[in-house]
GROMACS .gro file of C-alpha atoms in nm:
model
  313
    1MET     CA    1   2.479   0.187  23.928
    2SER     CA    2   2.084   0.199  23.988
    3ALA     CA    3   1.827   0.413  23.781
    4ALA     CA    4   1.887   0.713  24.030
    5ALA     CA    5   2.195   0.751  23.829
    6VAL     CA    6   2.045   0.803  23.511
    7PRO     CA    7   1.987   1.161  23.448
    8ALA     CA    8   1.595   1.124  23.390
    9ALA     CA    9   1.424   0.807  23.450
   10GLY     CA   10   1.299   0.615  23.146
   11SER     CA   11   1.478   0.854  22.926
   12VAL     CA   12   1.781   0.634  22.820
   13SER     CA   13   1.770   0.656  22.449
   14PRO     CA   14   1.779   0.326  22.272
   15ARG     CA   15   1.950   0.467  21.972
   16PRO     CA   16   2.336   0.355  21.912
   17ALA     CA   17   2.560   0.530  22.188
   18TRP     CA   18   2.785   0.693  21.928
   19VAL     CA   19   2.500   0.902  21.801
   20THR     CA   20   2.479   1.077  22.160
   21ASP     CA   21   2.888   1.035  22.214
   22LEU     CA   22   2.980   1.228  21.915
   23PRO     CA   23   2.834   1.571  21.979
   24VAL     CA   24   2.994   1.579  22.317
   25LEU     CA   25   3.335   1.464  22.178
   26ALA     CA   26   3.265   1.780  21.913
   27VAL     CA   27   3.201   1.991  22.251
   28ALA     CA   28   3.522   1.870  22.376
   29ALA     CA   29   3.702   1.968  22.039
   30VAL     CA   30   3.586   2.329  22.024
   31TRP     CA   31   3.672   2.358  22.396
   32GLY     CA   32   4.027   2.224  22.331
   33ALA     CA   33   4.051   2.488  22.060
   34SER     CA   34   3.897   2.752  22.262
   35TYR     CA   35   4.224   2.794  22.467
   36LEU     CA   36   4.409   2.945  22.162
   37ALA     CA   37   4.128   3.150  22.061
   38ALA     CA   38   4.054   3.293  22.398
   39LYS     CA   39   4.444   3.346  22.450
   40GLY     CA   40   4.417   3.606  22.110
   41VAL     CA   41   4.136   3.809  22.245
   42THR     CA   42   4.157   3.827  22.611
   43THR     CA   43   4.441   4.007  22.863
   44SER     CA   44   4.405   4.041  23.226
   45HIS     CA   45   4.205   4.374  23.190
   46THR     CA   46   3.952   4.253  22.933
   47VAL     CA   47   3.828   3.904  23.088
   48VAL     CA   48   3.517   4.039  23.202
   49ALA     CA   49   3.433   4.242  22.895
   50VAL     CA   50   3.533   3.967  22.674
   51LEU     CA   51   3.267   3.740  22.842
   52VAL     CA   52   2.986   4.021  22.795
   53LEU     CA   53   3.088   4.035  22.432
   54ARG     CA   54   3.114   3.657  22.405
   55PHE     CA   55   2.767   3.594  22.542
   56ALA     CA   56   2.586   3.899  22.401
   57ILE     CA   57   2.667   3.824  22.048
   58VAL     CA   58   2.399   3.494  22.073
   59LEU     CA   59   2.179   3.560  22.303
   60PRO     CA   60   1.935   3.811  22.091
   61VAL     CA   61   1.945   3.528  21.795
   62LEU     CA   62   1.855   3.277  22.065
   63VAL     CA   63   1.602   3.482  22.186
   64THR     CA   64   1.439   3.587  21.859
   65ALA     CA   65   1.451   3.227  21.726
   66GLY     CA   66   1.296   3.061  22.019
   67TRP     CA   67   1.072   3.315  22.182
   68ARG     CA   68   0.753   3.061  22.135
   69LYS     CA   69   0.882   2.806  22.340
   70LEU     CA   70   1.091   3.031  22.570
   71ARG     CA   71   0.777   3.186  22.667
   72ALA     CA   72   0.611   2.859  22.713
   73LEU     CA   73   0.873   2.735  22.996
   74THR     CA   74   0.717   2.715  23.340
   75ALA     CA   75   0.831   2.914  23.636
   76ALA     CA   76   1.018   2.610  23.760
   77GLN     CA   77   1.195   2.566  23.456
   78TRP     CA   78   1.305   2.951  23.442
   79ARG     CA   79   1.433   2.895  23.813
   80GLY     CA   80   1.610   2.558  23.738
   81ALA     CA   81   1.788   2.730  23.424
   82GLY     CA   82   1.841   3.022  23.577
   83VAL     CA   83   2.039   2.839  23.847
   84LEU     CA   84   2.246   2.662  23.583
   85GLY     CA   85   2.325   3.000  23.438
   86LEU     CA   86   2.475   3.111  23.754
   87VAL     CA   87   2.702   2.817  23.789
   88LEU     CA   88   2.785   2.848  23.421
   89SER     CA   89   2.892   3.230  23.474
   90GLY     CA   90   3.133   3.096  23.767
   91ILE     CA   91   3.276   2.852  23.527
   92PHE     CA   92   3.325   3.104  23.241
   93LEU     CA   93   3.488   3.337  23.486
   94LEU     CA   94   3.743   3.091  23.637
   95GLU     CA   95   3.835   2.950  23.296
   96THR     CA   96   3.887   3.276  23.121
   97TYR     CA   97   4.105   3.436  23.433
   98ARG     CA   98   4.305   3.096  23.408
   99VAL     CA   99   4.369   3.131  23.053
  100VAL     CA  100   4.594   3.463  23.138
  101HIS     CA  101   4.717   3.323  23.493
  102THR     CA  102   4.823   2.951  23.449
  103SER     CA  103   5.014   2.766  23.162
  104ALA     CA  104   4.843   2.560  22.897
  105THR     CA  105   5.026   2.248  23.048
  106ASN     CA  106   4.869   2.320  23.393
  107ALA     CA  107   4.556   2.403  23.274
  108GLY     CA  108   4.513   2.106  23.066
  109LEU     CA  109   4.606   1.862  23.344
  110ILE     CA  110   4.390   2.023  23.611
  111ILE     CA  111   4.089   2.042  23.383
  112SER     CA  112   4.105   1.672  23.316
  113LEU     CA  113   4.017   1.611  23.695
  114THR     CA  114   3.646   1.659  23.597
  115MET     CA  115   3.667   1.298  23.466
  116ILE     CA  116   3.744   1.176  23.822
  117PHE     CA  117   3.514   1.431  24.002
  118THR     CA  118   3.199   1.389  23.790
  119PRO     CA  119   3.185   1.020  23.884
  120LEU     CA  120   3.258   1.073  24.224
  121ALA     CA  121   3.004   1.343  24.271
  122GLU     CA  122   2.745   1.133  24.093
  123ALA     CA  123   2.811   0.845  24.356
  124ALA     CA  124   2.773   1.104  24.627
  125VAL     CA  125   2.431   1.230  24.509
  126THR     CA  126   2.292   0.908  24.425
  127CYS     CA  127   2.461   0.691  24.677
  128VAL     CA  128   2.539   0.443  24.409
  129ARG     CA  129   2.926   0.369  24.346
  130PRO     CA  130   3.073   0.383  24.008
  131THR     CA  131   3.169   0.063  23.872
  132ALA     CA  132   3.546  -0.041  23.918
  133GLY     CA  133   3.583  -0.022  23.515
  134PHE     CA  134   3.464   0.343  23.492
  135MET     CA  135   3.690   0.443  23.767
  136ALA     CA  136   3.977   0.287  23.613
  137ALA     CA  137   3.937   0.429  23.281
  138ALA     CA  138   3.896   0.786  23.411
  139GLY     CA  139   4.215   0.735  23.584
  140LEU     CA  140   4.367   0.608  23.284
  141SER     CA  141   4.248   0.900  23.108
  142VAL     CA  142   4.386   1.132  23.375
  143ALA     CA  143   4.725   0.971  23.344
  144GLY     CA  144   4.726   1.024  22.978
  145VAL     CA  145   4.669   1.377  23.017
  146VAL     CA  146   4.977   1.396  23.253
  147LEU     CA  147   5.179   1.266  22.962
  148LEU     CA  148   5.008   1.451  22.696
  149THR     CA  149   5.080   1.818  22.873
  150GLN     CA  150   5.434   1.734  22.952
  151GLY     CA  151   5.581   1.862  22.636
  152GLY     CA  152   5.574   2.202  22.790
  153GLY     CA  153   5.655   2.065  23.140
  154PHE     CA  154   5.450   2.121  23.462
  155THR     CA  155   5.545   2.459  23.591
  156SER     CA  156   5.520   2.555  23.986
  157PRO     CA  157   5.157   2.585  24.088
  158SER     CA  158   5.009   2.937  24.103
  159GLY     CA  159   4.687   3.106  24.175
  160GLY     CA  160   4.583   3.034  23.801
  161ASP     CA  161   4.611   2.641  23.884
  162LEU     CA  162   4.369   2.704  24.182
  163LEU     CA  163   4.110   2.895  23.961
  164MET     CA  164   4.136   2.582  23.719
  165LEU     CA  165   4.094   2.354  23.997
  166LEU     CA  166   3.777   2.542  24.080
  167ALA     CA  167   3.682   2.522  23.732
  168ALA     CA  168   3.727   2.191  23.703
  169LEU     CA  169   3.510   2.145  24.030
  170ALA     CA  170   3.235   2.413  23.898
  171ARG     CA  171   3.213   2.201  23.554
  172THR     CA  172   3.124   1.861  23.766
  173VAL     CA  173   2.863   2.074  23.940
  174HIS     CA  174   2.703   2.221  23.591
  175VAL     CA  175   2.682   1.858  23.470
  176LEU     CA  176   2.556   1.674  23.755
  177ALA     CA  177   2.272   1.987  23.816
  178MET     CA  178   2.162   1.954  23.459
  179ALA     CA  179   2.072   1.578  23.507
  180ARG     CA  180   1.918   1.628  23.899
  181ILE     CA  181   1.713   1.939  23.848
  182LYS     CA  182   1.398   1.759  23.792
  183ALA     CA  183   1.230   2.097  23.641
  184VAL     CA  184   1.472   2.102  23.331
  185ARG     CA  185   1.473   1.738  23.220
  186ASP     CA  186   1.170   1.752  22.949
  187ALA     CA  187   1.193   2.106  22.873
  188ASP     CA  188   1.322   2.241  22.529
  189SER     CA  189   1.691   2.250  22.544
  190LEU     CA  190   1.733   2.558  22.301
  191SER     CA  191   1.514   2.777  22.577
  192LEU     CA  192   1.716   2.624  22.872
  193THR     CA  193   2.019   2.723  22.678
  194THR     CA  194   1.876   3.063  22.618
  195VAL     CA  195   1.802   3.105  22.985
  196GLN     CA  196   2.139   3.007  23.106
  197LEU     CA  197   2.322   3.214  22.879
  198GLY     CA  198   2.068   3.516  22.962
  199SER     CA  199   2.152   3.460  23.324
  200ALA     CA  200   2.531   3.443  23.275
  201VAL     CA  201   2.539   3.748  23.066
  202ALA     CA  202   2.351   3.960  23.332
  203VAL     CA  203   2.605   3.848  23.583
  204PHE     CA  204   2.894   3.973  23.340
  205ALA     CA  205   2.697   4.278  23.302
  206VAL     CA  206   2.684   4.371  23.661
  207LEU     CA  207   3.045   4.290  23.709
  208ALA     CA  208   3.149   4.495  23.426
  209ALA     CA  209   2.959   4.793  23.550
  210LEU     CA  210   3.140   4.782  23.912
  211PRO     CA  211   3.492   4.969  23.930
  212GLY     CA  212   3.822   4.788  23.923
  213THR     CA  213   3.683   4.501  23.697
  214GLY     CA  214   3.903   4.621  23.404
  215ALA     CA  215   3.814   4.761  23.057
  216SER     CA  216   3.443   4.793  22.933
  217PRO     CA  217   3.299   4.591  22.677
  218TRP     CA  218   3.249   4.882  22.453
  219SER     CA  219   3.625   5.007  22.462
  220THR     CA  220   3.768   4.656  22.457
  221ALA     CA  221   3.542   4.593  22.122
  222ALA     CA  222   3.625   4.914  21.986
  223GLY     CA  223   4.005   4.817  21.978
  224PHE     CA  224   3.926   4.448  21.802
  225GLY     CA  225   4.049   4.397  21.457
  226PRO     CA  226   3.908   4.121  21.219
  227ARG     CA  227   4.132   3.875  21.402
  228GLU     CA  228   3.997   3.932  21.742
  229TRP     CA  229   3.631   3.949  21.603
  230ALA     CA  230   3.681   3.615  21.424
  231GLY     CA  231   3.794   3.474  21.745
  232LEU     CA  232   3.532   3.612  21.964
  233VAL     CA  233   3.280   3.470  21.717
  234PHE     CA  234   3.405   3.134  21.717
  235LEU     CA  235   3.412   3.138  22.125
  236SER     CA  236   3.038   3.274  22.120
  237VAL     CA  237   2.885   3.050  21.859
  238PHE     CA  238   3.084   2.723  21.884
  239CYS     CA  239   3.232   2.716  22.250
  240THR     CA  240   2.932   2.875  22.383
  241LEU     CA  241   2.619   2.833  22.202
  242PHE     CA  242   2.688   2.477  22.056
  243ALA     CA  243   2.885   2.363  22.329
  244PHE     CA  244   2.596   2.401  22.585
  245PHE     CA  245   2.312   2.322  22.386
  246VAL     CA  246   2.485   1.999  22.344
  247GLN     CA  247   2.524   1.932  22.693
  248MET     CA  248   2.168   1.997  22.776
  249TRP     CA  249   2.111   1.770  22.500
  250SER     CA  250   2.318   1.490  22.601
  251VAL     CA  251   2.305   1.478  22.968
  252ARG     CA  252   1.942   1.378  22.948
  253ARG     CA  253   2.035   1.086  22.719
  254THR     CA  254   2.325   0.914  22.922
  255SER     CA  255   2.470   0.936  23.251
  256PRO     CA  256   2.678   1.252  23.384
  257SER     CA  257   2.990   1.032  23.456
  258ARG     CA  258   3.002   0.956  23.086
  259VAL     CA  259   2.930   1.333  22.969
  260GLY     CA  260   3.215   1.409  23.226
  261LEU     CA  261   3.482   1.140  23.083
  262LEU     CA  262   3.416   1.255  22.701
  263LEU     CA  263   3.440   1.609  22.791
  264GLY     CA  264   3.775   1.516  22.965
  265THR     CA  265   3.941   1.469  22.651
  266GLU     CA  266   3.945   1.854  22.590
  267PRO     CA  267   4.325   1.842  22.658
  268LEU     CA  268   4.360   1.580  22.356
  269TRP     CA  269   4.203   1.822  22.124
  270ALA     CA  270   4.389   2.135  22.270
  271ALA     CA  271   4.696   1.931  22.190
  272ALA     CA  272   4.578   1.885  21.846
  273VAL     CA  273   4.526   2.243  21.783
  274GLY     CA  274   4.846   2.329  21.925
  275ILE     CA  275   5.055   2.104  21.690
  276SER     CA  276   4.830   2.163  21.382
  277LEU     CA  277   4.785   2.553  21.409
  278GLY     CA  278   5.038   2.643  21.695
  279GLY     CA  279   5.355   2.469  21.588
  280GLU     CA  280   5.376   2.299  21.893
  281GLN     CA  281   5.578   1.948  21.918
  282LEU     CA  282   5.405   1.637  22.074
  283GLY     CA  283   5.713   1.408  22.154
  284ALA     CA  284   5.703   1.060  22.257
  285LEU     CA  285   5.555   1.109  22.592
  286GLY     CA  286   5.269   1.335  22.443
  287ALA     CA  287   5.187   1.055  22.187
  288ALA     CA  288   5.176   0.795  22.443
  289GLY     CA  289   4.944   1.035  22.652
  290ALA     CA  290   4.708   1.083  22.358
  291VAL     CA  291   4.701   0.698  22.324
  292LEU     CA  292   4.620   0.649  22.709
  293VAL     CA  293   4.337   0.938  22.680
  294LEU     CA  294   4.177   0.763  22.376
  295ALA     CA  295   4.196   0.419  22.535
  296GLY     CA  296   4.058   0.552  22.874
  297THR     CA  297   3.772   0.738  22.697
  298ALA     CA  298   3.678   0.425  22.490
  299TRP     CA  299   3.730   0.181  22.800
  300GLY     CA  300   3.504   0.443  23.008
  301ARG     CA  301   3.217   0.474  22.752
  302ARG     CA  302   3.186   0.067  22.703
  303ALA     CA  303   3.180   0.078  23.107
  304ALA     CA  304   2.915   0.337  23.159
  305LEU     CA  305   2.691   0.208  22.849
  306GLY     CA  306   2.738  -0.155  23.038
  307SER     CA  307   2.575  -0.006  23.347
  308VAL     CA  308   2.295   0.163  23.154
  309ARG     CA  309   2.218  -0.185  22.990
  310ARG     CA  310   2.195  -0.369  23.336
  311ILE     CA  311   1.957  -0.109  23.458
  312ARG     CA  312   1.711  -0.129  23.164
  313SER     CA  313   1.743  -0.518  23.197
   0.00000   0.00000   0.00000
């Protein structure tokens, strides 16, 4: 791996790897829990409305808290963050629609392909082939997800599965773009997150105003009870604000491939939430799959760190 594969030249942090990895794993954990939360507040007729509400909850707080640094962004940084926000809106549309159109088993397996897509995409952009160790680790993690998600059984492919495949591709594009768009490399992470979320909520607001896109945000909010509002706040604060702030922060301190691998543990966390809160059973195959995901992720982290160390030396 060459220096071109590092998000920002000279920006690799000398701090211990786990300092960067733990927040990314926390993002994977909250995204794993987001399936259960989204299932409780979203129907096929309220997808766009829920997305408007999810983003609008935190956006005013972000704008108020970071107004000074937000105004300091350059035009190029606004454009770069705006592009990232458009990709982000696509990710959320695809993933939220899949919640109501495919099974948890299929979704967990397909989204894990991000672990393979990200290093392949990074290699295509940088013309540097991922190490054999990293690709083997990613493959091991995907194999683990196959076993992990077999408790519910892989169902026949559906339109929702295609949406999930497109979401995995969009996640890859988003992670890679955050590392490759020069204008956003040195900008304030909170400001960039604010612009991204603002761009995304603008897309959702336009879609909500179009006929045939389902219930309005206002009528959807009026029908929510305490449980639905709690789920929406969790999706907004943790699965949106926290998650994408951490991504902006971490992708400039490590490689996109490594971030993609760590985020690919999401199905493992989804299974943990399903077992602890949803009463699901893991089984022997699922337990073996969980071990493989953990082993593959640990192996991939070491392989990526070894590549970065060779670059710096």
